[in-house]
Amino acid sequence: MMEASMAGKDVAVKKYVVRLSTEERAELEALIRKGKSPAQRLLKERILLKADVSDAGEGWSDSRIIKALETSVSMVYRVRKQLVEEGFAAVLSRKQRAMPAVPQIFDDNK
């Protein structure tokens, strides 16, 4: 029973493989060194570097990344998935809301 669930996890991990170019790795490393990015973005940058399976990458397993960066399974999964489906730039940019957090109020009395 345990082996079947582990096999399922391996398939899910391999579905979204992180393979960064030399330029993408350099950009991520520079952003992390500066440390001026929001915490959520820094976490995503670190996840990408650890999960990278290219020649320069570390190719860490999801469980090792989760433990080292003290994050969740879903966060690592979402970062991998977003990179594969939407591209490198999408992972580093914030998703725009369809509706503003606070609706604008127009005052016609002025």
GROMACS .gro file of C-alpha atoms in nm:
model
  110
    1MET     CA    1   0.000   0.000   0.000
    2MET     CA    2   0.279   0.241   0.093
    3GLU     CA    3   0.473   0.167  -0.227
    4ALA     CA    4   0.176   0.257  -0.447
    5SER     CA    5   0.138   0.599  -0.286
    6MET     CA    6   0.512   0.666  -0.314
    7ALA     CA    7   0.506   0.570  -0.682
    8GLY     CA    8   0.220   0.816  -0.733
    9LYS     CA    9   0.426   1.092  -0.574
   10ASP     CA   10   0.723   1.022  -0.800
   11VAL     CA   11   0.503   1.053  -1.109
   12ALA     CA   12   0.365   1.386  -0.987
   13VAL     CA   13   0.716   1.517  -0.917
   14LYS     CA   14   0.843   1.419  -1.261
   15LYS     CA   15   0.543   1.573  -1.436
   16TYR     CA   16   0.677   1.926  -1.376
   17VAL     CA   17   1.053   1.913  -1.423
   18VAL     CA   18   1.247   2.232  -1.348
   19ARG     CA   19   1.527   2.283  -1.600
   20LEU     CA   20   1.676   2.634  -1.589
   21SER     CA   21   1.904   2.796  -1.845
   22THR     CA   22   2.238   2.947  -1.737
   23GLU     CA   23   2.086   3.296  -1.770
   24GLU     CA   24   1.781   3.206  -1.557
   25ARG     CA   25   2.005   3.059  -1.284
   26ALA     CA   26   2.225   3.371  -1.287
   27GLU     CA   27   1.917   3.597  -1.260
   28LEU     CA   28   1.775   3.397  -0.967
   29GLU     CA   29   2.108   3.393  -0.784
   30ALA     CA   30   2.145   3.770  -0.833
   31LEU     CA   31   1.792   3.836  -0.702
   32ILE     CA   32   1.852   3.619  -0.395
   33ARG     CA   33   2.189   3.790  -0.327
   34LYS     CA   34   2.024   4.134  -0.337
   35GLY     CA   35   1.753   4.014  -0.097
   36LYS     CA   36   1.520   4.301  -0.189
   37SER     CA   37   1.240   4.084  -0.330
   38PRO     CA   38   0.926   4.014  -0.124
   39ALA     CA   39   0.957   3.702   0.096
   40GLN     CA   40   0.715   3.498  -0.117
   41ARG     CA   41   0.916   3.571  -0.432
   42LEU     CA   42   1.248   3.487  -0.261
   43LEU     CA   43   1.098   3.154  -0.158
   44LYS     CA   44   0.993   3.080  -0.517
   45GLU     CA   45   1.342   3.174  -0.641
   46ARG     CA   46   1.504   2.937  -0.391
   47ILE     CA   47   1.261   2.656  -0.479
   48LEU     CA   48   1.349   2.692  -0.848
   49LEU     CA   49   1.723   2.681  -0.782
   50LYS     CA   50   1.696   2.374  -0.558
   51ALA     CA   51   1.460   2.189  -0.795
   52ASP     CA   52   1.667   2.261  -1.109
   53VAL     CA   53   1.782   1.938  -1.276
   54SER     CA   54   2.007   2.102  -1.538
   55ASP     CA   55   2.385   2.041  -1.526
   56ALA     CA   56   2.436   2.343  -1.297
   57GLY     CA   57   2.134   2.262  -1.081
   58GLU     CA   58   2.107   2.075  -0.755
   59GLY     CA   59   1.807   1.860  -0.853
   60TRP     CA   60   1.674   1.826  -0.497
   61SER     CA   61   1.366   1.614  -0.425
   62ASP     CA   62   1.049   1.794  -0.320
   63SER     CA   63   1.071   1.651   0.033
   64ARG     CA   64   1.426   1.783   0.073
   65ILE     CA   65   1.324   2.129  -0.057
   66ILE     CA   66   1.023   2.139   0.178
   67LYS     CA   67   1.240   2.052   0.477
   68ALA     CA   68   1.527   2.290   0.389
   69LEU     CA   69   1.311   2.592   0.303
   70GLU     CA   70   1.041   2.518   0.563
   71THR     CA   71   0.761   2.539   0.309
   72SER     CA   72   0.465   2.324   0.205
   73VAL     CA   73   0.418   2.047  -0.049
   74SER     CA   74   0.161   2.257  -0.235
   75MET     CA   75   0.396   2.557  -0.263
   76VAL     CA   76   0.673   2.350  -0.425
   77TYR     CA   77   0.418   2.184  -0.654
   78ARG     CA   78   0.264   2.519  -0.760
   79VAL     CA   79   0.605   2.673  -0.835
   80ARG     CA   80   0.708   2.374  -1.049
   81LYS     CA   81   0.372   2.371  -1.228
   82GLN     CA   82   0.374   2.745  -1.295
   83LEU     CA   83   0.726   2.733  -1.438
   84VAL     CA   84   0.636   2.452  -1.679
   85GLU     CA   85   0.294   2.587  -1.782
   86GLU     CA   86   0.345   2.966  -1.777
   87GLY     CA   87   0.722   3.019  -1.800
   88PHE     CA   88   1.006   3.164  -1.598
   89ALA     CA   89   0.882   3.527  -1.593
   90ALA     CA   90   0.536   3.424  -1.466
   91VAL     CA   91   0.683   3.262  -1.154
   92LEU     CA   92   0.866   3.582  -1.059
   93SER     CA   93   0.581   3.824  -1.129
   94ARG     CA   94   0.276   3.870  -0.910
   95LYS     CA   95  -0.053   3.758  -1.054
   96GLN     CA   96  -0.281   4.055  -1.115
   97ARG     CA   97  -0.624   4.045  -0.954
   98ALA     CA   98  -0.926   4.044  -1.182
   99MET     CA   99  -1.104   4.270  -0.932
  100PRO     CA  100  -0.937   4.523  -0.701
  101ALA     CA  101  -0.921   4.423  -0.334
  102VAL     CA  102  -1.128   4.727  -0.240
  103PRO     CA  103  -1.385   4.844  -0.496
  104GLN     CA  104  -1.352   5.207  -0.595
  105ILE     CA  105  -1.622   5.441  -0.469
  106PHE     CA  106  -1.712   5.726  -0.700
  107ASP     CA  107  -1.858   6.034  -0.537
  108ASP     CA  108  -2.071   6.233  -0.782
  109ASN     CA  109  -2.149   6.508  -0.529
  110LYS     CA  110  -1.822   6.699  -0.577
   0.00000   0.00000   0.00000
